[in-house]
Structure formats: C-alpha cells, structure tokens
Amino acid sequence: MMRMFDIRPPEESPFAPQMFGNAGRDHMEKYGSTPDHYAWIGWKNHKHSVNNPYAQFQDEYSLEDIKAAKMIHEPLTKLQCSPTSDGAAAAIVASERFVDEHDLWAQAIEIAGQAMVTDLASTFDESADCIKIVGYDMSKEAARQAYEEAQVGPEDVQVIELHDCFSANELITYEALGLAEEGHGHELIDSHDTTYGGRWVVNPSGGLISKGHPLGATGLAQCSELCWQLRGLADARQVDGAKVALQHNIGLGGAAVVTVYKPVAS
C-alpha cells in the first residue's frame, strides 16, 4: 500500500478500486491502453452474464451505458467493478476409484495442472509499479507452473475464468496468463479475441463483474463454470469445442492460483 502511494497519491475513492484503477492508469501510461478498452471488458462481461441463470446480474448494457456509469476511480466506472455479493459454494473431489466404481468417467474433469504463488520480492521492490502491486508477477508465475504441469500452453486453451474484480485486472491478467505479450493485452480487445468468435472466451459466466464476487466462494464458482463448459452443459453460453479450461484467482496480501482443467474422457 505504501509503495502504491509513493507512485500515486491517495485519493478519496474506495481502496480496492483505487489499487486496480491505478494499475490500469499505469498500463495506459506505459503501453497505450485507453479507458475504452476497460469499458469494453465491462460491456463484454455483462453481456456474457445475460445467458447465466446463476449470475447476480443478468442485464445487458450498451458500451455507452458502461462508460456513462458513475466513476468510481478512473478509468473504472461502477459497471466495471465487481459488486458486493454474498454466496456459498461446495465442490466434490472424487478419487479415481470412486469415479470408476460409479461409472463417472464421461463426466470426470481432471485437474491437469495447478499452482499457487504468494507475493514475490518484485511486489515490494522499489521499482514495482501498480501493475505488480496488484499481483501481476504472482499470476504470471502461477500460470507458468500450471501450464508446465499440464503440458499445455495458452494456445491450447479455449475457455477461461479469471479474476476480473475490476476490468483493469482482467486486461493485465491477459498478459500474465500469456494470452498476449506484456503491454499488448489491449490489442486482444481491439480484435475481440476474448469473447465468442475470438481465440478465447474469457469469463463466459459474466465474471466477477456481473456473475458476482462473494470472495471465498468465487473460486468454486469459476470451477463450476469451467466444469460445465468442459462437459458441454453450459447451454446458451457454451464455448464450442471446449477441451482445455483455465482458471485464475487472486487475493491481495497475497496469493494467486492458476488451474488447468481437462475432461478425462478426451
């Protein structure tokens, strides 16, 4: 926190959007992204949630609606921020023996790779910018380890649920996950490569921005969405040909977890 205030003086906005909004400001200044790129992410995720009956919000907004919403911390408007949410989640992890005994192989989803990385020295380094302060390096290293364990790369993935607590974090996470080179995440938005018809579908659930962000339950909500996608059970939001799925979740103070899922039957 103190390092962030060394870079940018504190403002009156709430602390969480201030942190991630400042990361967006750093990206705009260093790499040329614009407020419109972040607004597009908010538009995309709200549009995706229209097809998710489990989403907290299921309203579609125009891009102008997203941009005209109340400014929380530039460049983030209210519709680019995850809402206050309550929720609970549970998951069943089964052994191979259980799956075999109950003939569940057609439904079984494998955790092919997973890594958790906590704060690195670079998070606190005097040269750290706001992008690193909000977990970029943790996410990048966790992704590297998860890809290596699963023996896949970002080019092998079709569907992704990532931690879009704010639209700025979705954009910088594109780069941390290897979807784009550092500084080029906004180019995926220009080419619409993170929605249906693009190279990946990111946050088909609506993401934290629109599906909701009940903190502790968020990770399992992401897991559920990706399992439905890999089983072909996601109905109107189904990603065609989903065979490899990627999950990304972070918490500041600080840890990042990246998981690669594959259907066992494939």
mmCIF file of N, CA, C and O in Angstrom, residues 155-240:
data_model
loop_
_atom_site.group_PDB
_atom_site.id
_atom_site.type_symbol
_atom_site.label_atom_id
_atom_site.label_comp_id
_atom_site.label_asym_id
_atom_site.label_seq_id
_atom_site.Cartn_x
_atom_site.Cartn_y
_atom_site.Cartn_z
ATOM 1 N N GLU A 155 -2.145 -21.290 -25.967
ATOM 2 C CA GLU A 155 -2.720 -21.551 -27.290
ATOM 3 C C GLU A 155 -3.592 -22.807 -27.304
ATOM 4 O O GLU A 155 -4.383 -23.012 -28.231
ATOM 5 N N ASP A 156 -3.464 -23.653 -26.272
ATOM 6 C CA ASP A 156 -4.254 -24.886 -26.197
ATOM 7 C C ASP A 156 -5.578 -24.703 -25.457
ATOM 8 O O ASP A 156 -6.408 -25.606 -25.434
ATOM 9 N N VAL A 157 -5.754 -23.546 -24.845
ATOM 10 C CA VAL A 157 -6.928 -23.271 -24.004
ATOM 11 C C VAL A 157 -8.039 -22.675 -24.861
ATOM 12 O O VAL A 157 -7.782 -21.899 -25.785
ATOM 13 N N GLN A 158 -9.284 -23.013 -24.546
ATOM 14 C CA GLN A 158 -10.425 -22.417 -25.249
ATOM 15 C C GLN A 158 -11.251 -21.495 -24.352
ATOM 16 O O GLN A 158 -11.819 -20.517 -24.831
ATOM 17 N N VAL A 159 -11.341 -21.806 -23.067
ATOM 18 C CA VAL A 159 -12.241 -21.063 -22.180
ATOM 19 C C VAL A 159 -11.522 -20.748 -20.872
ATOM 20 O O VAL A 159 -10.781 -21.575 -20.337
ATOM 21 N N ILE A 160 -11.752 -19.535 -20.377
ATOM 22 C CA ILE A 160 -11.022 -19.025 -19.213
ATOM 23 C C ILE A 160 -11.985 -18.310 -18.278
ATOM 24 O O ILE A 160 -12.814 -17.508 -18.716
ATOM 25 N N GLU A 161 -11.858 -18.604 -16.996
ATOM 26 C CA GLU A 161 -12.488 -17.788 -15.964
ATOM 27 C C GLU A 161 -11.358 -17.137 -15.171
ATOM 28 O O GLU A 161 -10.536 -17.837 -14.578
ATOM 29 N N LEU A 162 -11.285 -15.817 -15.205
ATOM 30 C CA LEU A 162 -10.214 -15.127 -14.498
ATOM 31 C C LEU A 162 -10.782 -14.061 -13.564
ATOM 32 O O LEU A 162 -11.936 -13.658 -13.672
ATOM 33 N N HIS A 163 -9.932 -13.608 -12.663
ATOM 34 C CA HIS A 163 -10.323 -12.745 -11.552
ATOM 35 C C HIS A 163 -10.469 -11.286 -12.008
ATOM 36 O O HIS A 163 -9.568 -10.475 -11.846
ATOM 37 N N ASP A 164 -11.632 -10.986 -12.593
ATOM 38 C CA ASP A 164 -11.915 -9.619 -13.061
ATOM 39 C C ASP A 164 -12.624 -8.821 -11.971
ATOM 40 O O ASP A 164 -13.699 -8.283 -12.187
ATOM 41 N N CYS A 165 -12.004 -8.720 -10.799
ATOM 42 C CA CYS A 165 -12.608 -7.913 -9.742
ATOM 43 C C CYS A 165 -12.884 -6.501 -10.244
ATOM 44 O O CYS A 165 -13.853 -5.850 -9.836
ATOM 45 N N PHE A 166 -12.052 -6.040 -11.143
ATOM 46 C CA PHE A 166 -12.218 -4.774 -11.856
ATOM 47 C C PHE A 166 -11.731 -5.000 -13.283
ATOM 48 O O PHE A 166 -10.849 -5.830 -13.515
ATOM 49 N N SER A 167 -12.274 -4.266 -14.226
ATOM 50 C CA SER A 167 -11.921 -4.508 -15.623
ATOM 51 C C SER A 167 -10.428 -4.335 -15.864
ATOM 52 O O SER A 167 -9.854 -5.018 -16.717
ATOM 53 N N ALA A 168 -9.787 -3.447 -15.113
ATOM 54 C CA ALA A 168 -8.345 -3.254 -15.283
ATOM 55 C C ALA A 168 -7.585 -4.539 -14.986
ATOM 56 O O ALA A 168 -6.578 -4.848 -15.643
ATOM 57 N N ASN A 169 -8.059 -5.297 -14.001
ATOM 58 C CA ASN A 169 -7.347 -6.525 -13.667
ATOM 59 C C ASN A 169 -7.527 -7.582 -14.738
ATOM 60 O O ASN A 169 -6.630 -8.387 -14.976
ATOM 61 N N GLU A 170 -8.684 -7.598 -15.402
ATOM 62 C CA GLU A 170 -8.837 -8.555 -16.497
ATOM 63 C C GLU A 170 -7.804 -8.266 -17.581
ATOM 64 O O GLU A 170 -7.160 -9.186 -18.092
ATOM 65 N N LEU A 171 -7.641 -7.008 -17.929
ATOM 66 C CA LEU A 171 -6.718 -6.674 -19.027
ATOM 67 C C LEU A 171 -5.284 -7.055 -18.679
ATOM 68 O O LEU A 171 -4.593 -7.695 -19.484
ATOM 69 N N ILE A 172 -4.820 -6.696 -17.492
ATOM 70 C CA ILE A 172 -3.423 -7.015 -17.177
ATOM 71 C C ILE A 172 -3.237 -8.519 -16.986
ATOM 72 O O ILE A 172 -2.148 -9.057 -17.224
ATOM 73 N N THR A 173 -4.311 -9.217 -16.608
ATOM 74 C CA THR A 173 -4.206 -10.670 -16.449
ATOM 75 C C THR A 173 -4.124 -11.375 -17.793
ATOM 76 O O THR A 173 -3.544 -12.460 -17.897
ATOM 77 N N TYR A 174 -4.674 -10.793 -18.856
ATOM 78 C CA TYR A 174 -4.454 -11.357 -20.195
ATOM 79 C C TYR A 174 -2.957 -11.566 -20.415
ATOM 80 O O TYR A 174 -2.520 -12.589 -20.951
ATOM 81 N N GLU A 175 -2.187 -10.580 -20.017
ATOM 82 C CA GLU A 175 -0.739 -10.631 -20.235
ATOM 83 C C GLU A 175 -0.069 -11.601 -19.273
ATOM 84 O O GLU A 175 0.821 -12.373 -19.664
ATOM 85 N N ALA A 176 -0.506 -11.597 -18.011
ATOM 86 C CA ALA A 176 0.087 -12.500 -17.026
ATOM 87 C C ALA A 176 -0.137 -13.957 -17.402
ATOM 88 O O ALA A 176 0.726 -14.813 -17.157
ATOM 89 N N LEU A 177 -1.272 -14.263 -18.017
ATOM 90 C CA LEU A 177 -1.585 -15.648 -18.407
ATOM 91 C C LEU A 177 -0.982 -16.029 -19.755
ATOM 92 O O LEU A 177 -1.152 -17.158 -20.207
ATOM 93 N N GLY A 178 -0.311 -15.102 -20.413
ATOM 94 C CA GLY A 178 0.340 -15.412 -21.679
ATOM 95 C C GLY A 178 -0.571 -15.332 -22.888
ATOM 96 O O GLY A 178 -0.203 -15.788 -23.967
ATOM 97 N N LEU A 179 -1.760 -14.750 -22.734
ATOM 98 C CA LEU A 179 -2.635 -14.575 -23.891
ATOM 99 C C LEU A 179 -2.089 -13.506 -24.823
ATOM 100 O O LEU A 179 -2.373 -13.497 -26.022
ATOM 101 N N ALA A 180 -1.345 -12.577 -24.244
ATOM 102 C CA ALA A 180 -0.697 -11.517 -25.015
ATOM 103 C C ALA A 180 0.633 -11.215 -24.357
ATOM 104 O O ALA A 180 0.832 -11.484 -23.169
ATOM 105 N N GLU A 181 1.541 -10.653 -25.125
ATOM 106 C CA GLU A 181 2.811 -10.230 -24.555
ATOM 107 C C GLU A 181 2.582 -9.045 -23.627
ATOM 108 O O GLU A 181 1.586 -8.318 -23.737
ATOM 109 N N GLU A 182 3.508 -8.841 -22.703
ATOM 110 C CA GLU A 182 3.400 -7.719 -21.777
ATOM 111 C C GLU A 182 3.238 -6.407 -22.550
ATOM 112 O O GLU A 182 3.975 -6.127 -23.497
ATOM 113 N N GLY A 183 2.234 -5.634 -22.164
ATOM 114 C CA GLY A 183 1.985 -4.355 -22.816
ATOM 115 C C GLY A 183 1.058 -4.425 -24.010
ATOM 116 O O GLY A 183 0.730 -3.391 -24.592
ATOM 117 N N HIS A 184 0.611 -5.631 -24.361
ATOM 118 C CA HIS A 184 -0.212 -5.790 -25.564
ATOM 119 C C HIS A 184 -1.601 -6.365 -25.272
ATOM 120 O O HIS A 184 -2.308 -6.752 -26.204
ATOM 121 N N GLY A 185 -2.007 -6.407 -24.021
ATOM 122 C CA GLY A 185 -3.290 -7.000 -23.684
ATOM 123 C C GLY A 185 -4.467 -6.295 -24.333
ATOM 124 O O GLY A 185 -5.454 -6.930 -24.730
ATOM 125 N N HIS A 186 -4.369 -4.978 -24.471
ATOM 126 C CA HIS A 186 -5.478 -4.221 -25.059
ATOM 127 C C HIS A 186 -5.679 -4.543 -26.538
ATOM 128 O O HIS A 186 -6.767 -4.312 -27.076
ATOM 129 N N GLU A 187 -4.664 -5.104 -27.179
ATOM 130 C CA GLU A 187 -4.820 -5.480 -28.583
ATOM 131 C C GLU A 187 -5.791 -6.662 -28.737
ATOM 132 O O GLU A 187 -6.436 -6.803 -29.776
ATOM 133 N N LEU A 188 -5.905 -7.496 -27.703
ATOM 134 C CA LEU A 188 -6.891 -8.574 -27.740
ATOM 135 C C LEU A 188 -8.307 -8.010 -27.739
ATOM 136 O O LEU A 188 -9.227 -8.606 -28.325
ATOM 137 N N ILE A 189 -8.485 -6.881 -27.102
ATOM 138 C CA ILE A 189 -9.786 -6.222 -27.096
ATOM 139 C C ILE A 189 -10.075 -5.630 -28.465
ATOM 140 O O ILE A 189 -11.182 -5.753 -28.998
ATOM 141 N N ASP A 190 -9.075 -5.009 -29.056
ATOM 142 C CA ASP A 190 -9.260 -4.438 -30.402
ATOM 143 C C ASP A 190 -9.703 -5.495 -31.402
ATOM 144 O O ASP A 190 -10.504 -5.216 -32.309
ATOM 145 N N SER A 191 -9.204 -6.723 -31.239
ATOM 146 C CA SER A 191 -9.530 -7.805 -32.176
ATOM 147 C C SER A 191 -10.663 -8.699 -31.673
ATOM 148 O O SER A 191 -10.981 -9.699 -32.319
ATOM 149 N N HIS A 192 -11.259 -8.339 -30.524
ATOM 150 C CA HIS A 192 -12.364 -9.108 -29.932
ATOM 151 C C HIS A 192 -11.962 -10.567 -29.714
ATOM 152 O O HIS A 192 -12.772 -11.477 -29.905
ATOM 153 N N ASP A 193 -10.737 -10.781 -29.274
ATOM 154 C CA ASP A 193 -10.217 -12.139 -29.137
ATOM 155 C C ASP A 193 -10.533 -12.794 -27.795
ATOM 156 O O ASP A 193 -10.084 -13.921 -27.551
ATOM 157 N N THR A 194 -11.291 -12.111 -26.921
ATOM 158 C CA THR A 194 -11.587 -12.703 -25.618
ATOM 159 C C THR A 194 -13.090 -12.890 -25.401
ATOM 160 O O THR A 194 -13.560 -12.944 -24.267
ATOM 161 N N THR A 195 -13.827 -12.993 -26.495
ATOM 162 C CA THR A 195 -15.258 -13.278 -26.415
ATOM 163 C C THR A 195 -15.612 -14.289 -27.499
ATOM 164 O O THR A 195 -14.726 -14.779 -28.218
ATOM 165 N N TYR A 196 -16.868 -14.625 -27.619
ATOM 166 C CA TYR A 196 -17.303 -15.638 -28.577
ATOM 167 C C TYR A 196 -16.904 -15.228 -29.994
ATOM 168 O O TYR A 196 -17.099 -14.079 -30.393
ATOM 169 N N GLY A 197 -16.319 -16.186 -30.715
ATOM 170 C CA GLY A 197 -15.803 -15.912 -32.047
ATOM 171 C C GLY A 197 -14.342 -15.536 -32.063
ATOM 172 O O GLY A 197 -13.732 -15.482 -33.127
ATOM 173 N N GLY A 198 -13.749 -15.291 -30.878
ATOM 174 C CA GLY A 198 -12.336 -14.942 -30.786
ATOM 175 C C GLY A 198 -11.486 -16.157 -30.433
ATOM 176 O O GLY A 198 -11.946 -17.304 -30.445
ATOM 177 N N ARG A 199 -10.235 -15.908 -30.088
ATOM 178 C CA ARG A 199 -9.305 -17.004 -29.794
ATOM 179 C C ARG A 199 -9.641 -17.697 -28.479
ATOM 180 O O ARG A 199 -9.392 -18.887 -28.315
ATOM 181 N N TRP A 200 -10.133 -16.945 -27.507
ATOM 182 C CA TRP A 200 -10.562 -17.487 -26.216
ATOM 183 C C TRP A 200 -11.894 -16.851 -25.847
ATOM 184 O O TRP A 200 -12.195 -15.744 -26.282
ATOM 185 N N VAL A 201 -12.667 -17.540 -25.023
ATOM 186 C CA VAL A 201 -13.811 -16.901 -24.382
ATOM 187 C C VAL A 201 -13.442 -16.723 -22.913
ATOM 188 O O VAL A 201 -13.233 -17.704 -22.192
ATOM 189 N N VAL A 202 -13.314 -15.471 -22.506
ATOM 190 C CA VAL A 202 -12.905 -15.150 -21.141
ATOM 191 C C VAL A 202 -14.129 -14.718 -20.340
ATOM 192 O O VAL A 202 -14.868 -13.821 -20.738
ATOM 193 N N ASN A 203 -14.334 -15.377 -19.225
ATOM 194 C CA ASN A 203 -15.454 -15.108 -18.315
ATOM 195 C C ASN A 203 -16.821 -15.267 -18.993
ATOM 196 O O ASN A 203 -17.643 -14.344 -18.991
ATOM 197 N N PRO A 204 -17.094 -16.450 -19.554
ATOM 198 C CA PRO A 204 -18.422 -16.675 -20.128
ATOM 199 C C PRO A 204 -19.527 -16.581 -19.085
ATOM 200 O O PRO A 204 -20.692 -16.333 -19.423
ATOM 201 N N SER A 205 -19.178 -16.772 -17.812
ATOM 202 C CA SER A 205 -20.159 -16.685 -16.728
ATOM 203 C C SER A 205 -20.640 -15.261 -16.483
ATOM 204 O O SER A 205 -21.651 -15.047 -15.829
ATOM 205 N N GLY A 206 -19.907 -14.289 -16.995
ATOM 206 C CA GLY A 206 -20.114 -12.891 -16.642
ATOM 207 C C GLY A 206 -19.012 -12.366 -15.743
ATOM 208 O O GLY A 206 -18.905 -11.169 -15.486
ATOM 209 N N GLY A 207 -18.180 -13.296 -15.256
ATOM 210 C CA GLY A 207 -17.053 -12.891 -14.431
ATOM 211 C C GLY A 207 -17.486 -12.308 -13.093
ATOM 212 O O GLY A 207 -18.673 -12.243 -12.754
ATOM 213 N N LEU A 208 -16.526 -11.870 -12.322
ATOM 214 C CA LEU A 208 -16.808 -11.274 -11.026
ATOM 215 C C LEU A 208 -17.630 -10.003 -11.190
ATOM 216 O O LEU A 208 -18.458 -9.661 -10.347
ATOM 217 N N ILE A 209 -17.417 -9.304 -12.303
ATOM 218 C CA ILE A 209 -18.104 -8.038 -12.539
ATOM 219 C C ILE A 209 -19.613 -8.215 -12.604
ATOM 220 O O ILE A 209 -20.369 -7.371 -12.108
ATOM 221 N N SER A 210 -20.096 -9.291 -13.200
ATOM 222 C CA SER A 210 -21.532 -9.447 -13.402
ATOM 223 C C SER A 210 -22.090 -10.733 -12.789
ATOM 224 O O SER A 210 -23.206 -10.736 -12.282
ATOM 225 N N LYS A 211 -21.322 -11.808 -12.815
ATOM 226 C CA LYS A 211 -21.759 -13.042 -12.149
ATOM 227 C C LYS A 211 -21.783 -12.839 -10.646
ATOM 228 O O LYS A 211 -22.609 -13.397 -9.937
ATOM 229 N N GLY A 212 -20.862 -12.001 -10.137
ATOM 230 C CA GLY A 212 -20.773 -11.718 -8.716
ATOM 231 C C GLY A 212 -19.440 -12.164 -8.141
ATOM 232 O O GLY A 212 -18.723 -12.970 -8.730
ATOM 233 N N HIS A 213 -19.118 -11.626 -6.965
ATOM 234 C CA HIS A 213 -17.819 -11.895 -6.342
ATOM 235 C C HIS A 213 -17.996 -12.072 -4.835
ATOM 236 O O HIS A 213 -17.688 -11.172 -4.052
ATOM 237 N N PRO A 214 -18.512 -13.245 -4.409
ATOM 238 C CA PRO A 214 -18.688 -13.496 -2.978
ATOM 239 C C PRO A 214 -17.403 -13.965 -2.293
ATOM 240 O O PRO A 214 -17.436 -14.814 -1.395
ATOM 241 N N LEU A 215 -16.290 -13.425 -2.735
ATOM 242 C CA LEU A 215 -14.973 -13.660 -2.143
ATOM 243 C C LEU A 215 -14.661 -15.140 -1.992
ATOM 244 O O LEU A 215 -14.268 -15.788 -2.944
ATOM 245 N N GLY A 216 -14.834 -15.725 -0.821
ATOM 246 C CA GLY A 216 -14.421 -17.103 -0.607
ATOM 247 C C GLY A 216 -15.081 -18.106 -1.531
ATOM 248 O O GLY A 216 -14.505 -19.158 -1.822
ATOM 249 N N ALA A 217 -16.290 -17.806 -1.996
ATOM 250 C CA ALA A 217 -16.995 -18.727 -2.894
ATOM 251 C C ALA A 217 -16.644 -18.507 -4.355
ATOM 252 O O ALA A 217 -17.020 -19.324 -5.215
ATOM 253 N N THR A 218 -15.923 -17.442 -4.652
ATOM 254 C CA THR A 218 -15.660 -17.077 -6.041
ATOM 255 C C THR A 218 -14.895 -18.160 -6.794
ATOM 256 O O THR A 218 -15.213 -18.486 -7.938
ATOM 257 N N GLY A 219 -13.874 -18.725 -6.165
ATOM 258 C CA GLY A 219 -13.055 -19.709 -6.860
ATOM 259 C C GLY A 219 -13.844 -20.927 -7.290
ATOM 260 O O GLY A 219 -13.675 -21.440 -8.397
ATOM 261 N N LEU A 220 -14.736 -21.410 -6.414
ATOM 262 C CA LEU A 220 -15.525 -22.583 -6.781
ATOM 263 C C LEU A 220 -16.599 -22.242 -7.803
ATOM 264 O O LEU A 220 -16.999 -23.107 -8.589
ATOM 265 N N ALA A 221 -17.066 -21.000 -7.816
ATOM 266 C CA ALA A 221 -17.979 -20.585 -8.886
ATOM 267 C C ALA A 221 -17.273 -20.650 -10.235
ATOM 268 O O ALA A 221 -17.841 -21.097 -11.233
ATOM 269 N N GLN A 222 -16.013 -20.216 -10.273
ATOM 270 C CA GLN A 222 -15.223 -20.317 -11.502
ATOM 271 C C GLN A 222 -15.031 -21.781 -11.886
ATOM 272 O O GLN A 222 -15.163 -22.154 -13.061
ATOM 273 N N CYS A 223 -14.707 -22.611 -10.907
ATOM 274 C CA CYS A 223 -14.506 -24.038 -11.150
ATOM 275 C C CYS A 223 -15.774 -24.668 -11.725
ATOM 276 O O CYS A 223 -15.718 -25.436 -12.698
ATOM 277 N N SER A 224 -16.931 -24.331 -11.146
ATOM 278 C CA SER A 224 -18.195 -24.886 -11.626
ATOM 279 C C SER A 224 -18.442 -24.519 -13.078
ATOM 280 O O SER A 224 -18.806 -25.366 -13.896
ATOM 281 N N GLU A 225 -18.244 -23.245 -13.393
ATOM 282 C CA GLU A 225 -18.471 -22.785 -14.764
ATOM 283 C C GLU A 225 -17.591 -23.549 -15.743
ATOM 284 O O GLU A 225 -18.055 -23.997 -16.807
ATOM 285 N N LEU A 226 -16.335 -23.734 -15.400
ATOM 286 C CA LEU A 226 -15.428 -24.404 -16.326
ATOM 287 C C LEU A 226 -15.750 -25.891 -16.460
ATOM 288 O O LEU A 226 -15.630 -26.465 -17.545
ATOM 289 N N CYS A 227 -16.182 -26.520 -15.379
ATOM 290 C CA CYS A 227 -16.597 -27.927 -15.483
ATOM 291 C C CYS A 227 -17.822 -28.056 -16.383
ATOM 292 O O CYS A 227 -17.900 -28.972 -17.214
ATOM 293 N N TRP A 228 -18.795 -27.150 -16.235
ATOM 294 C CA TRP A 228 -19.964 -27.184 -17.122
ATOM 295 C C TRP A 228 -19.547 -26.991 -18.574
ATOM 296 O O TRP A 228 -20.056 -27.658 -19.473
ATOM 297 N N GLN A 229 -18.608 -26.079 -18.795
ATOM 298 C CA GLN A 229 -18.144 -25.832 -20.163
ATOM 299 C C GLN A 229 -17.490 -27.080 -20.748
ATOM 300 O O GLN A 229 -17.766 -27.468 -21.899
ATOM 301 N N LEU A 230 -16.648 -27.747 -19.982
ATOM 302 C CA LEU A 230 -15.943 -28.925 -20.490
ATOM 303 C C LEU A 230 -16.871 -30.118 -20.664
ATOM 304 O O LEU A 230 -16.593 -31.012 -21.465
ATOM 305 N N ARG A 231 -17.965 -30.138 -19.935
ATOM 306 C CA ARG A 231 -18.959 -31.207 -20.095
ATOM 307 C C ARG A 231 -19.994 -30.886 -21.170
ATOM 308 O O ARG A 231 -20.855 -31.706 -21.459
ATOM 309 N N GLY A 232 -19.928 -29.689 -21.726
ATOM 310 C CA GLY A 232 -20.903 -29.292 -22.733
ATOM 311 C C GLY A 232 -22.262 -28.978 -22.158
ATOM 312 O O GLY A 232 -23.276 -29.095 -22.856
ATOM 313 N N LEU A 233 -22.302 -28.530 -20.904
ATOM 314 C CA LEU A 233 -23.566 -28.296 -20.198
ATOM 315 C C LEU A 233 -23.826 -26.823 -19.921
ATOM 316 O O LEU A 233 -24.626 -26.498 -19.036
ATOM 317 N N ALA A 234 -23.190 -25.930 -20.647
ATOM 318 C CA ALA A 234 -23.302 -24.503 -20.345
ATOM 319 C C ALA A 234 -24.402 -23.806 -21.132
ATOM 320 O O ALA A 234 -24.502 -22.575 -21.119
ATOM 321 N N ASP A 235 -25.202 -24.570 -21.848
ATOM 322 C CA ASP A 235 -26.391 -24.036 -22.524
ATOM 323 C C ASP A 235 -26.036 -22.864 -23.446
ATOM 324 O O ASP A 235 -25.129 -22.985 -24.250
ATOM 325 N N ALA A 236 -26.720 -21.743 -23.308
ATOM 326 C CA ALA A 236 -26.566 -20.638 -24.261
ATOM 327 C C ALA A 236 -25.187 -19.997 -24.214
ATOM 328 O O ALA A 236 -24.803 -19.292 -25.149
ATOM 329 N N ARG A 237 -24.455 -20.227 -23.155
ATOM 330 C CA ARG A 237 -23.106 -19.645 -23.071
ATOM 331 C C ARG A 237 -22.011 -20.669 -23.385
ATOM 332 O O ARG A 237 -20.814 -20.403 -23.152
ATOM 333 N N GLN A 238 -22.381 -21.811 -23.921
ATOM 334 C CA GLN A 238 -21.415 -22.864 -24.221
ATOM 335 C C GLN A 238 -20.364 -22.390 -25.217
ATOM 336 O O GLN A 238 -20.677 -21.798 -26.249
ATOM 337 N N VAL A 239 -19.117 -22.660 -24.888
ATOM 338 C CA VAL A 239 -17.997 -22.374 -25.777
ATOM 339 C C VAL A 239 -17.785 -23.588 -26.666
ATOM 340 O O VAL A 239 -17.520 -24.696 -26.174
ATOM 341 N N ASP A 240 -17.883 -23.405 -27.961
ATOM 342 C CA ASP A 240 -17.738 -24.514 -28.900
ATOM 343 C C ASP A 240 -16.359 -25.155 -28.780
ATOM 344 O O ASP A 240 -15.342 -24.452 -28.737
#
